[in-house]
PDB file of C-alpha atoms in Angstrom:
ATOM      1  CA  MET A 888      -0.189   0.006   0.053  1.00  0.00           C
ATOM      2  CA  PRO A 889       1.583   3.421  -0.715  1.00  0.00           C
ATOM      3  CA  HIS A 890       2.270   5.857   1.746  1.00  0.00           C
ATOM      4  CA  GLU A 891       1.184   9.637   0.998  1.00  0.00           C
ATOM      5  CA  SER A 892       4.069  10.940   3.202  1.00  0.00           C
ATOM      6  CA  PRO A 893       7.427   8.707   3.137  1.00  0.00           C
ATOM      7  CA  GLN A 894       9.782   9.669   5.893  1.00  0.00           C
ATOM      8  CA  ILE A 895      13.230  11.060   5.275  1.00  0.00           C
ATOM      9  CA  LEU A 896      15.413   9.712   7.407  1.00  0.00           C
ATOM     10  CA  VAL A 897      19.671  11.367   7.137  1.00  0.00           C
ATOM     11  CA  HIS A 898      22.542  10.243   8.892  1.00  0.00           C
ATOM     12  CA  ALA A 899      24.834  12.927   8.354  1.00  0.00           C
ATOM     13  CA  GLY A 900      27.834  10.708  10.127  1.00  0.00           C
ATOM     14  CA  LEU A 901      30.785  13.266   9.501  1.00  0.00           C
ATOM     15  CA  HIS A 902      34.510  11.686   9.994  1.00  0.00           C
ATOM     16  CA  CYS A 903      35.810   9.779  12.388  1.00  0.00           C
ATOM     17  CA  SER A 904      32.446   8.875  14.087  1.00  0.00           C
ATOM     18  CA  GLY A 905      31.992   5.440  12.733  1.00  0.00           C
ATOM     19  CA  ALA A 906      29.750   6.413   9.578  1.00  0.00           C
ATOM     20  CA  GLU A 907      31.578   4.505   6.980  1.00  0.00           C
ATOM     21  CA  ASP A 908      31.199   1.493   9.665  1.00  0.00           C
ATOM     22  CA  PHE A 909      27.320   1.969   9.445  1.00  0.00           C
ATOM     23  CA  GLN A 910      27.376   2.261   5.718  1.00  0.00           C
ATOM     24  CA  ARG A 911      28.870  -1.225   5.458  1.00  0.00           C
ATOM     25  CA  PHE A 912      26.328  -2.215   8.225  1.00  0.00           C
ATOM     26  CA  LEU A 913      23.628  -0.825   5.841  1.00  0.00           C
ATOM     27  CA  GLY A 914      25.124  -2.536   2.952  1.00  0.00           C
ATOM     28  CA  LEU A 915      25.627  -6.362   4.678  1.00  0.00           C
ATOM     29  CA  ASN A 916      21.600  -5.653   5.785  1.00  0.00           C
ATOM     30  CA  ARG A 917      20.564  -4.069   2.644  1.00  0.00           C
ATOM     31  CA  GLU A 918      17.958  -6.843   1.677  1.00  0.00           C
ATOM     32  CA  ALA A 919      16.627  -6.810   5.098  1.00  0.00           C
ATOM     33  CA  ILE A 920      16.265  -3.034   5.437  1.00  0.00           C
ATOM     34  CA  ARG A 921      14.470  -2.875   1.968  1.00  0.00           C
ATOM     35  CA  ALA A 922      12.186  -5.721   3.125  1.00  0.00           C
ATOM     36  CA  GLN A 923      10.696  -3.635   5.578  1.00  0.00           C
ATOM     37  CA  ASP A 924       9.757  -0.926   3.213  1.00  0.00           C
ATOM     38  CA  PHE A 925      12.741   1.566   3.490  1.00  0.00           C
ATOM     39  CA  ASP A 926      14.575   2.651   0.502  1.00  0.00           C
ATOM     40  CA  LEU A 927      18.526   3.000   0.986  1.00  0.00           C
ATOM     41  CA  ALA A 928      20.913   5.653  -0.151  1.00  0.00           C
ATOM     42  CA  TYR A 929      24.830   5.472   1.108  1.00  0.00           C
ATOM     43  CA  PRO A 930      27.896   6.036  -0.844  1.00  0.00           C
ATOM     44  CA  GLY A 931      29.969   2.971  -2.001  1.00  0.00           C
ATOM     45  CA  ARG A 932      33.562   5.185  -1.922  1.00  0.00           C
ATOM     46  CA  GLY A 933      33.822   3.592   1.822  1.00  0.00           C
ATOM     47  CA  GLY A 934      33.638  -0.022   0.909  1.00  0.00           C
ATOM     48  CA  ALA A 935      29.698  -0.533   1.642  1.00  0.00           C
ATOM     49  CA  GLN A 936      28.412  -3.396  -0.452  1.00  0.00           C
ATOM     50  CA  GLY A 937      25.840  -1.504  -2.962  1.00  0.00           C
ATOM     51  CA  GLY A 938      26.329   1.801  -2.231  1.00  0.00           C
ATOM     52  CA  GLY A 939      25.581   4.158  -4.754  1.00  0.00           C
ATOM     53  CA  PHE A 940      25.491   7.491  -3.577  1.00  0.00           C
ATOM     54  CA  ASP A 941      28.576   8.779  -4.674  1.00  0.00           C
ATOM     55  CA  CYS A 942      27.719  12.328  -5.488  1.00  0.00           C
ATOM     56  CA  ALA A 943      29.991  15.652  -6.094  1.00  0.00           C
ATOM     57  CA  TRP A 944      29.228  18.205  -3.641  1.00  0.00           C
ATOM     58  CA  PRO A 945      29.876  21.836  -3.423  1.00  0.00           C
ATOM     59  CA  GLU A 946      32.605  23.549  -1.963  1.00  0.00           C
ATOM     60  CA  ALA A 947      32.690  26.872   0.265  1.00  0.00           C
ATOM     61  CA  ARG A 948      33.987  28.488  -2.771  1.00  0.00           C
ATOM     62  CA  HIS A 949      31.156  28.161  -4.956  1.00  0.00           C
ATOM     63  CA  ARG A 950      28.525  30.911  -4.651  1.00  0.00           C
ATOM     64  CA  HIS A 951      24.996  30.397  -3.990  1.00  0.00           C
ATOM     65  CA  ASP A 952      24.166  30.737  -7.510  1.00  0.00           C
ATOM     66  CA  ASP A 953      26.057  27.547  -8.422  1.00  0.00           C
ATOM     67  CA  LEU A 954      24.260  25.425  -6.263  1.00  0.00           C
ATOM     68  CA  GLU A 955      21.664  24.361  -8.900  1.00  0.00           C
ATOM     69  CA  ALA A 956      24.387  21.977 -11.092  1.00  0.00           C
ATOM     70  CA  PHE A 957      24.933  20.333  -8.235  1.00  0.00           C
ATOM     71  CA  VAL A 958      21.170  19.257  -7.370  1.00  0.00           C
ATOM     72  CA  ALA A 959      20.287  17.610 -10.770  1.00  0.00           C
ATOM     73  CA  PRO A 960      22.759  15.083 -10.574  1.00  0.00           C
ATOM     74  CA  VAL A 961      22.034  14.190  -6.805  1.00  0.00           C
ATOM     75  CA  ALA A 962      18.937  14.341  -7.578  1.00  0.00           C
ATOM     76  CA  ALA A 963      19.028  11.574 -10.355  1.00  0.00           C
ATOM     77  CA  THR A 964      21.141   9.477  -7.674  1.00  0.00           C
ATOM     78  CA  LEU A 965      18.503   9.390  -5.647  1.00  0.00           C
ATOM     79  CA  ALA A 966      15.933   8.298  -7.703  1.00  0.00           C
ATOM     80  CA  ALA A 967      18.063   5.325  -8.796  1.00  0.00           C
ATOM     81  CA  GLN A 968      17.487   4.005  -5.361  1.00  0.00           C
ATOM     82  CA  ARG A 969      13.799   5.312  -4.676  1.00  0.00           C
ATOM     83  CA  ARG A 970      11.134   3.131  -5.006  1.00  0.00           C
ATOM     84  CA  SER A 971       7.291   4.213  -5.700  1.00  0.00           C
ATOM     85  CA  GLY A 972       5.317   3.647  -2.375  1.00  0.00           C
ATOM     86  CA  ALA A 973       8.121   3.012  -0.307  1.00  0.00           C
ATOM     87  CA  ARG A 974       7.504   3.850   3.167  1.00  0.00           C
ATOM     88  CA  GLY A 975      11.063   6.072   3.801  1.00  0.00           C
ATOM     89  CA  LEU A 976      14.187   6.676   2.751  1.00  0.00           C
ATOM     90  CA  LEU A 977      17.484   6.190   4.836  1.00  0.00           C
ATOM     91  CA  LEU A 978      20.510   8.099   3.866  1.00  0.00           C
ATOM     92  CA  SER A 979      23.782   8.249   5.165  1.00  0.00           C
ATOM     93  CA  GLU A 980      26.860  10.536   4.106  1.00  0.00           C
ATOM     94  CA  HIS A 981      29.806  11.014   5.866  1.00  0.00           C
ATOM     95  CA  ASP A 982      30.868  13.886   3.712  1.00  0.00           C
ATOM     96  CA  LEU A 983      27.710  15.929   3.739  1.00  0.00           C
ATOM     97  CA  ALA A 984      28.899  18.821   5.915  1.00  0.00           C
ATOM     98  CA  GLY A 985      31.934  19.036   3.887  1.00  0.00           C
ATOM     99  CA  ARG A 986      35.845  17.325   3.023  1.00  0.00           C
ATOM    100  CA  MET A 987      37.970  15.789   5.746  1.00  0.00           C
ATOM    101  CA  ALA A 988      40.998  17.716   4.299  1.00  0.00           C
ATOM    102  CA  THR A 989      39.262  21.316   5.291  1.00  0.00           C
ATOM    103  CA  LEU A 990      40.034  19.988   9.157  1.00  0.00           C
ATOM    104  CA  LEU A 991      43.982  19.613   8.367  1.00  0.00           C
ATOM    105  CA  GLN A 992      43.674  23.357   7.622  1.00  0.00           C
ATOM    106  CA  GLY A 993      41.865  24.374  10.684  1.00  0.00           C
ATOM    107  CA  ARG A 994      38.849  24.978   8.841  1.00  0.00           C
ATOM    108  CA  PHE A 995      35.343  23.666  10.029  1.00  0.00           C
ATOM    109  CA  TYR A 996      33.291  22.365   7.278  1.00  0.00           C
ATOM    110  CA  PRO A 997      32.280  25.803   5.670  1.00  0.00           C
ATOM    111  CA  ALA A 998      30.401  24.353   2.907  1.00  0.00           C
ATOM    112  CA  ALA A 999      27.852  22.488   5.097  1.00  0.00           C
ATOM    113  CA  ARG A1000      25.199  25.024   4.538  1.00  0.00           C
ATOM    114  CA  LYS A1001      25.840  24.753   0.645  1.00  0.00           C
ATOM    115  CA  ARG A1002      25.573  21.248   0.324  1.00  0.00           C
ATOM    116  CA  ALA A1003      22.861  20.621   2.963  1.00  0.00           C
ATOM    117  CA  GLU A1004      20.904  23.102   0.635  1.00  0.00           C
ATOM    118  CA  VAL A1005      21.683  20.931  -2.496  1.00  0.00           C
ATOM    119  CA  LEU A1006      20.463  17.756  -1.128  1.00  0.00           C
ATOM    120  CA  SER A1007      17.321  19.399   0.244  1.00  0.00           C
ATOM    121  CA  ARG A1008      16.127  20.596  -3.059  1.00  0.00           C
ATOM    122  CA  ALA A1009      16.859  16.867  -4.807  1.00  0.00           C
ATOM    123  CA  LEU A1010      15.040  15.362  -2.179  1.00  0.00           C
ATOM    124  CA  GLY A1011      12.219  18.452  -2.933  1.00  0.00           C
ATOM    125  CA  ARG A1012      10.905  18.406   0.490  1.00  0.00           C
ATOM    126  CA  PRO A1013      12.140  18.605   4.501  1.00  0.00           C
ATOM    127  CA  VAL A1014      14.031  16.206   6.304  1.00  0.00           C
ATOM    128  CA  ASP A1015      12.054  14.262   9.098  1.00  0.00           C
ATOM    129  CA  ARG A1016      14.984  13.639  11.149  1.00  0.00           C
ATOM    130  CA  LEU A1017      18.377  14.313  11.123  1.00  0.00           C
ATOM    131  CA  VAL A1018      21.028  12.291  12.737  1.00  0.00           C
ATOM    132  CA  ILE A1019      24.549  13.970  13.627  1.00  0.00           C
ATOM    133  CA  THR A1020      27.480  11.834  15.691  1.00  0.00           C
ATOM    134  CA  LEU A1021      29.835  14.447  17.216  1.00  0.00           C
ATOM    135  CA  ARG A1022      33.813  13.941  18.240  1.00  0.00           C
ATOM    136  CA  PRO A1023      35.650  15.863  20.720  1.00  0.00           C
ATOM    137  CA  TYR A1024      37.511  18.581  18.958  1.00  0.00           C
ATOM    138  CA  ASP A1025      40.666  17.199  19.567  1.00  0.00           C
ATOM    139  CA  ARG A1026      40.161  13.168  18.849  1.00  0.00           C
ATOM    140  CA  LEU A1027      38.021  14.462  15.667  1.00  0.00           C
ATOM    141  CA  PHE A1028      41.287  16.650  14.230  1.00  0.00           C
ATOM    142  CA  ARG A1029      43.790  14.061  15.435  1.00  0.00           C
ATOM    143  CA  GLY A1030      42.017  11.150  13.546  1.00  0.00           C
ATOM    144  CA  ALA A1031      41.493  13.065  10.152  1.00  0.00           C
ATOM    145  CA  TRP A1032      45.330  13.689  10.317  1.00  0.00           C
ATOM    146  CA  GLU A1033      45.415   9.653  10.951  1.00  0.00           C
ATOM    147  CA  ARG A1034      43.289   8.684   8.526  1.00  0.00           C
ATOM    148  CA  TYR A1035      45.266  10.509   5.660  1.00  0.00           C
ATOM    149  CA  ALA A1036      48.757   9.204   7.122  1.00  0.00           C
ATOM    150  CA  LEU A1037      47.405   5.318   6.569  1.00  0.00           C
ATOM    151  CA  GLU A1038      46.841   6.719   2.743  1.00  0.00           C
ATOM    152  CA  ARG A1039      49.767   8.686   1.999  1.00  0.00           C
ATOM    153  CA  GLU A1040      53.246  10.109   3.204  1.00  0.00           C
ATOM    154  CA  MET A1041      52.610  13.439   5.837  1.00  0.00           C
ATOM    155  CA  GLU A1042      54.042  16.144   7.772  1.00  0.00           C
ATOM    156  CA  PRO A1043      54.070  15.552  11.318  1.00  0.00           C
ATOM    157  CA  PHE A1044      50.950  15.959  13.306  1.00  0.00           C
ATOM    158  CA  GLY A1045      52.690  19.041  14.975  1.00  0.00           C
ATOM    159  CA  GLU A1046      52.793  20.868  11.995  1.00  0.00           C
ATOM    160  CA  PHE A1047      49.020  20.795  11.267  1.00  0.00           C
ATOM    161  CA  ALA A1048      48.319  21.443  15.328  1.00  0.00           C
ATOM    162  CA  PRO A1049      48.530  25.009  15.800  1.00  0.00           C
ATOM    163  CA  ALA A1050      45.782  25.560  12.473  1.00  0.00           C
ATOM    164  CA  MET A1051      43.682  23.030  13.600  1.00  0.00           C
ATOM    165  CA  ALA A1052      43.558  24.517  17.679  1.00  0.00           C
ATOM    166  CA  GLY A1053      42.547  27.957  15.849  1.00  0.00           C
ATOM    167  CA  PHE A1054      40.020  26.840  13.902  1.00  0.00           C
ATOM    168  CA  ALA A1055      37.005  28.585  13.336  1.00  0.00           C
ATOM    169  CA  GLY A1056      33.732  27.647  13.276  1.00  0.00           C
ATOM    170  CA  GLY A1057      32.760  24.410  15.556  1.00  0.00           C
ATOM    171  CA  TRP A1058      29.885  22.317  16.226  1.00  0.00           C
ATOM    172  CA  VAL A1059      27.141  24.860  17.121  1.00  0.00           C
ATOM    173  CA  ASP A1060      27.275  26.124  13.434  1.00  0.00           C
ATOM    174  CA  THR A1061      27.746  23.138  11.820  1.00  0.00           C
ATOM    175  CA  VAL A1062      24.435  21.212  13.114  1.00  0.00           C
ATOM    176  CA  GLU A1063      23.086  24.641  12.844  1.00  0.00           C
ATOM    177  CA  ALA A1064      23.682  24.513   8.859  1.00  0.00           C
ATOM    178  CA  LEU A1065      22.590  21.066   8.508  1.00  0.00           C
ATOM    179  CA  ARG A1066      19.453  21.314   9.995  1.00  0.00           C
ATOM    180  CA  ASP A1067      18.657  24.832   8.477  1.00  0.00           C
ATOM    181  CA  GLY A1068      19.485  23.838   5.036  1.00  0.00           C
ATOM    182  CA  LEU A1069      17.563  20.619   5.122  1.00  0.00           C
ATOM    183  CA  SER A1070      14.534  21.966   7.153  1.00  0.00           C
ATOM    184  CA  ALA A1071      14.853  19.096   9.225  1.00  0.00           C
ATOM    185  CA  ARG A1072      12.269  18.643  11.825  1.00  0.00           C
ATOM    186  CA  GLU A1073      13.905  17.524  14.201  1.00  0.00           C
ATOM    187  CA  VAL A1074      17.675  16.835  15.020  1.00  0.00           C
ATOM    188  CA  ILE A1075      19.506  14.167  16.945  1.00  0.00           C
ATOM    189  CA  VAL A1076      22.877  14.698  18.063  1.00  0.00           C
ATOM    190  CA  LEU A1077      24.963  11.682  19.562  1.00  0.00           C
ATOM    191  CA  ALA A1078      27.850  12.927  21.748  1.00  0.00           C
ATOM    192  CA  GLU A1079      29.150   9.598  22.040  1.00  0.00           C
ATOM    193  CA  ARG A1080      30.280   7.162  19.258  1.00  0.00           C
ATOM    194  CA  THR A1081      27.632   4.393  18.972  1.00  0.00           C
ATOM    195  CA  GLY A1082      27.773   1.029  16.867  1.00  0.00           C
ATOM    196  CA  PRO A1083      25.957   0.658  13.859  1.00  0.00           C
ATOM    197  CA  ARG A1084      22.928  -1.415  15.555  1.00  0.00           C
ATOM    198  CA  GLU A1085      22.273   1.168  17.731  1.00  0.00           C
ATOM    199  CA  LEU A1086      22.973   3.863  15.585  1.00  0.00           C
ATOM    200  CA  LEU A1087      20.211   2.337  13.312  1.00  0.00           C
ATOM    201  CA  SER A1088      17.787   2.754  16.076  1.00  0.00           C
ATOM    202  CA  PHE A1089      18.338   6.741  16.240  1.00  0.00           C
ATOM    203  CA  VAL A1090      18.386   7.130  12.519  1.00  0.00           C
ATOM    204  CA  ALA A1091      15.071   4.946  11.559  1.00  0.00           C
ATOM    205  CA  PRO A1092      13.349   3.704  14.712  1.00  0.00           C
ATOM    206  CA  GLY A1093      11.001   1.821  12.531  1.00  0.00           C
ATOM    207  CA  VAL A1094      13.477  -0.608  11.215  1.00  0.00           C
ATOM    208  CA  HIS A1095      13.954  -3.717  13.462  1.00  0.00           C
ATOM    209  CA  LEU A1096      16.761  -6.359  12.529  1.00  0.00           C
ATOM    210  CA  ALA A1097      16.467  -9.402  14.414  1.00  0.00           C
ATOM    211  CA  ASP A1098      19.918 -11.051  13.660  1.00  0.00           C
ATOM    212  CA  PRO A1099      21.475  -8.196  11.778  1.00  0.00           C
ATOM    213  CA  ALA A1100      24.899  -8.852  10.204  1.00  0.00           C
ATOM    214  CA  LEU A1101      27.906  -6.550  11.279  1.00  0.00           C
ATOM    215  CA  PRO A1102      30.937  -5.653   9.754  1.00  0.00           C
ATOM    216  CA  VAL A1103      34.511  -7.004  10.645  1.00  0.00           C
ATOM    217  CA  ALA A1104      35.710  -4.622  13.191  1.00  0.00           C
ATOM    218  CA  VAL A1105      38.609  -2.688  12.256  1.00  0.00           C
ATOM    219  CA  PRO A1106      41.753  -2.554  14.088  1.00  0.00           C
ATOM    220  CA  ALA A1107      42.676   0.177  16.239  1.00  0.00           C
ATOM    221  CA  VAL A1108      45.103   2.988  14.742  1.00  0.00           C
ATOM    222  CA  THR A1109      48.525   2.948  17.106  1.00  0.00           C
ATOM    223  CA  ASP A1110      51.120   5.582  16.960  1.00  0.00           C
ATOM    224  CA  SER A1111      53.522   2.819  16.298  1.00  0.00           C
ATOM    225  CA  ALA A1112      51.783   1.472  13.365  1.00  0.00           C
ATOM    226  CA  LEU A1113      51.541   5.079  11.843  1.00  0.00           C
ATOM    227  CA  ALA A1114      55.625   5.650  12.439  1.00  0.00           C
ATOM    228  CA  MET A1115      56.007   2.397  10.267  1.00  0.00           C
ATOM    229  CA  ILE A1116      53.132   3.118   7.903  1.00  0.00           C
ATOM    230  CA  GLN A1117      54.832   6.541   6.921  1.00  0.00           C
ATOM    231  CA  ARG A1118      58.361   5.319   7.143  1.00  0.00           C
ATOM    232  CA  HIS A1119      57.016   2.578   4.390  1.00  0.00           C
ATOM    233  CA  PHE A1120      55.989   5.818   2.403  1.00  0.00           C
ATOM    234  CA  ARG A1121      58.762   8.195   2.952  1.00  0.00           C
ATOM    235  CA  GLN A1122      61.125   5.111   1.162  1.00  0.00           C
ATOM    236  CA  GLY A1123      58.640   5.365  -1.885  1.00  0.00           C
ATOM    237  CA  ALA A1124      56.892   1.977  -0.813  1.00  0.00           C
ATOM    238  CA  ARG A1125      53.545   0.339  -1.325  1.00  0.00           C
ATOM    239  CA  PHE A1126      51.284  -1.351   0.640  1.00  0.00           C
ATOM    240  CA  ALA A1127      50.217  -5.026  -1.162  1.00  0.00           C
ATOM    241  CA  PRO A1128      46.385  -5.793  -1.017  1.00  0.00           C
ATOM    242  CA  GLY A1129      46.009  -6.686   2.857  1.00  0.00           C
ATOM    243  CA  GLN A1130      49.384  -5.617   3.536  1.00  0.00           C
ATOM    244  CA  ARG A1131      48.651  -2.493   5.640  1.00  0.00           C
ATOM    245  CA  ASP A1132      45.606  -3.943   7.483  1.00  0.00           C
ATOM    246  CA  ARG A1133      47.606  -6.921   8.712  1.00  0.00           C
ATOM    247  CA  LEU A1134      50.476  -4.486  10.091  1.00  0.00           C
ATOM    248  CA  LEU A1135      47.412  -2.622  12.037  1.00  0.00           C
ATOM    249  CA  ALA A1136      46.012  -5.809  13.211  1.00  0.00           C
ATOM    250  CA  PHE A1137      49.579  -6.472  14.748  1.00  0.00           C
ATOM    251  CA  HIS A1138      50.383  -3.487  16.274  1.00  0.00           C
ATOM    252  CA  ALA A1139      46.892  -3.236  17.810  1.00  0.00           C
ATOM    253  CA  ARG A1140      48.307  -6.483  19.595  1.00  0.00           C
ATOM    254  CA  GLN A1141      51.258  -4.485  21.153  1.00  0.00           C
ATOM    255  CA  PRO A1142      51.568  -2.468  24.283  1.00  0.00           C
ATOM    256  CA  GLN A1143      51.463   1.123  23.540  1.00  0.00           C
ATOM    257  CA  VAL A1144      52.882   4.064  25.252  1.00  0.00           C
ATOM    258  CA  GLU A1145      50.777   6.462  26.621  1.00  0.00           C
ATOM    259  CA  ARG A1146      49.795   8.007  23.530  1.00  0.00           C
ATOM    260  CA  ASP A1147      50.608  12.133  22.958  1.00  0.00           C
ATOM    261  CA  PRO A1148      47.580  14.021  22.149  1.00  0.00           C
ATOM    262  CA  GLY A1149      49.582  16.255  20.010  1.00  0.00           C
ATOM    263  CA  PHE A1150      48.092  19.591  20.903  1.00  0.00           C
ATOM    264  CA  ALA A1151      49.987  21.616  23.899  1.00  0.00           C
ATOM    265  CA  GLY A1152      48.431  21.614  27.140  1.00  0.00           C
ATOM    266  CA  LEU A1153      46.644  24.783  26.606  1.00  0.00           C
ATOM    267  CA  GLN A1154      45.935  23.932  23.306  1.00  0.00           C
ATOM    268  CA  LEU A1155      43.799  20.934  24.175  1.00  0.00           C
ATOM    269  CA  ALA A1156      42.572  22.104  27.315  1.00  0.00           C
ATOM    270  CA  ASP A1157      40.953  25.040  24.941  1.00  0.00           C
ATOM    271  CA  LEU A1158      39.634  22.345  22.314  1.00  0.00           C
ATOM    272  CA  ARG A1159      38.279  20.602  25.076  1.00  0.00           C
ATOM    273  CA  GLY A1160      36.348  23.334  27.112  1.00  0.00           C
ATOM    274  CA  ARG A1161      34.856  24.314  23.448  1.00  0.00           C
ATOM    275  CA  TYR A1162      33.544  21.112  22.865  1.00  0.00           C
ATOM    276  CA  ILE A1163      31.908  20.988  26.363  1.00  0.00           C
ATOM    277  CA  ALA A1164      30.466  24.476  25.738  1.00  0.00           C
ATOM    278  CA  ASP A1165      29.260  23.681  22.496  1.00  0.00           C
ATOM    279  CA  LEU A1166      27.266  20.444  23.636  1.00  0.00           C
ATOM    280  CA  ASP A1167      25.623  22.607  26.267  1.00  0.00           C
ATOM    281  CA  ALA A1168      24.771  25.510  23.486  1.00  0.00           C
ATOM    282  CA  LEU A1169      23.210  22.350  21.026  1.00  0.00           C
ATOM    283  CA  ALA A1170      21.265  21.201  23.432  1.00  0.00           C
ATOM    284  CA  ARG A1171      19.475  24.525  23.716  1.00  0.00           C
ATOM    285  CA  LEU A1172      18.861  25.003  19.761  1.00  0.00           C
ATOM    286  CA  ASP A1173      15.352  24.470  18.167  1.00  0.00           C
ATOM    287  CA  ARG A1174      14.413  21.100  17.220  1.00  0.00           C
ATOM    288  CA  VAL A1175      17.829  19.665  18.477  1.00  0.00           C
ATOM    289  CA  MET A1176      18.392  16.720  20.938  1.00  0.00           C
ATOM    290  CA  VAL A1177      21.414  15.984  22.751  1.00  0.00           C
ATOM    291  CA  VAL A1178      22.081  12.041  23.661  1.00  0.00           C
ATOM    292  CA  GLY A1179      24.923  11.124  25.599  1.00  0.00           C
ATOM    293  CA  GLY A1180      26.362  13.373  28.577  1.00  0.00           C
ATOM    294  CA  VAL A1181      29.724  15.485  28.257  1.00  0.00           C
ATOM    295  CA  LEU A1182      31.814  13.857  31.127  1.00  0.00           C
ATOM    296  CA  PRO A1183      30.922  10.510  29.301  1.00  0.00           C
ATOM    297  CA  ALA A1184      31.801  11.705  25.659  1.00  0.00           C
ATOM    298  CA  ILE A1185      35.189  12.605  26.819  1.00  0.00           C
ATOM    299  CA  ALA A1186      36.267   9.792  28.835  1.00  0.00           C
ATOM    300  CA  ALA A1187      35.291   7.477  25.907  1.00  0.00           C
ATOM    301  CA  GLU A1188      37.619   9.149  24.009  1.00  0.00           C
TER     302      GLU A1188
END
């Protein structure tokens, strides 16, 4: 029976928050979710099975007059994922707010509003629920550098730390930009990273999976593994298929010295203080509900 007003549920996972794990989870359980009459749209570039929502998005340099050129391709990609009469659409995109590279420059998702507006126009109606997973600033910036350091030769983290510590904007601006750009009726902000099954319950509480398939756990990224990977790249070498994952898994099993947060003491205190203040400000925003306490969110890191 067709639904007159299918739900539109959007997960803006953002970076270093488990979004790609969630998309792999969606890929593994794609048929079970579709059997409950929910369409799925998520990118395949993170390795998720069946992902086809790999779209070009505007950057901060694009003017609002330029946005229409991005709308039609996004709308066409969505149309290919959707079925007539479906109960709803579950969409997950970890680049919705912006590219991870901007974090290395100390620019905090400056294109978030424009990207949200493009998606809103492509959808053609307001979003019913928007779920966003946050990370404390010091761990987000460190995690972004680590992700790049796994793939290519990088300058030491300390070279990026000053720009990161002095970043403009933040989670309040980003959440407001996504909420308003998507005209989201309800926004759930997760202050703690959750597993994919729990995350699904926040994004799409109407979907129930009795025995979902779970993605293979990714080994923790350790400082010793990163040092070896960077030495490998500096020597001009490349990794054979599976070699890097085996290296990460090996180092994850070894004892590690206490990790250097990468920021000077005052920088680190300021970043953590800003995060706590921003969670408090987010909890006061209209149509926004923050899930997870401040202290557990910091301690979990």
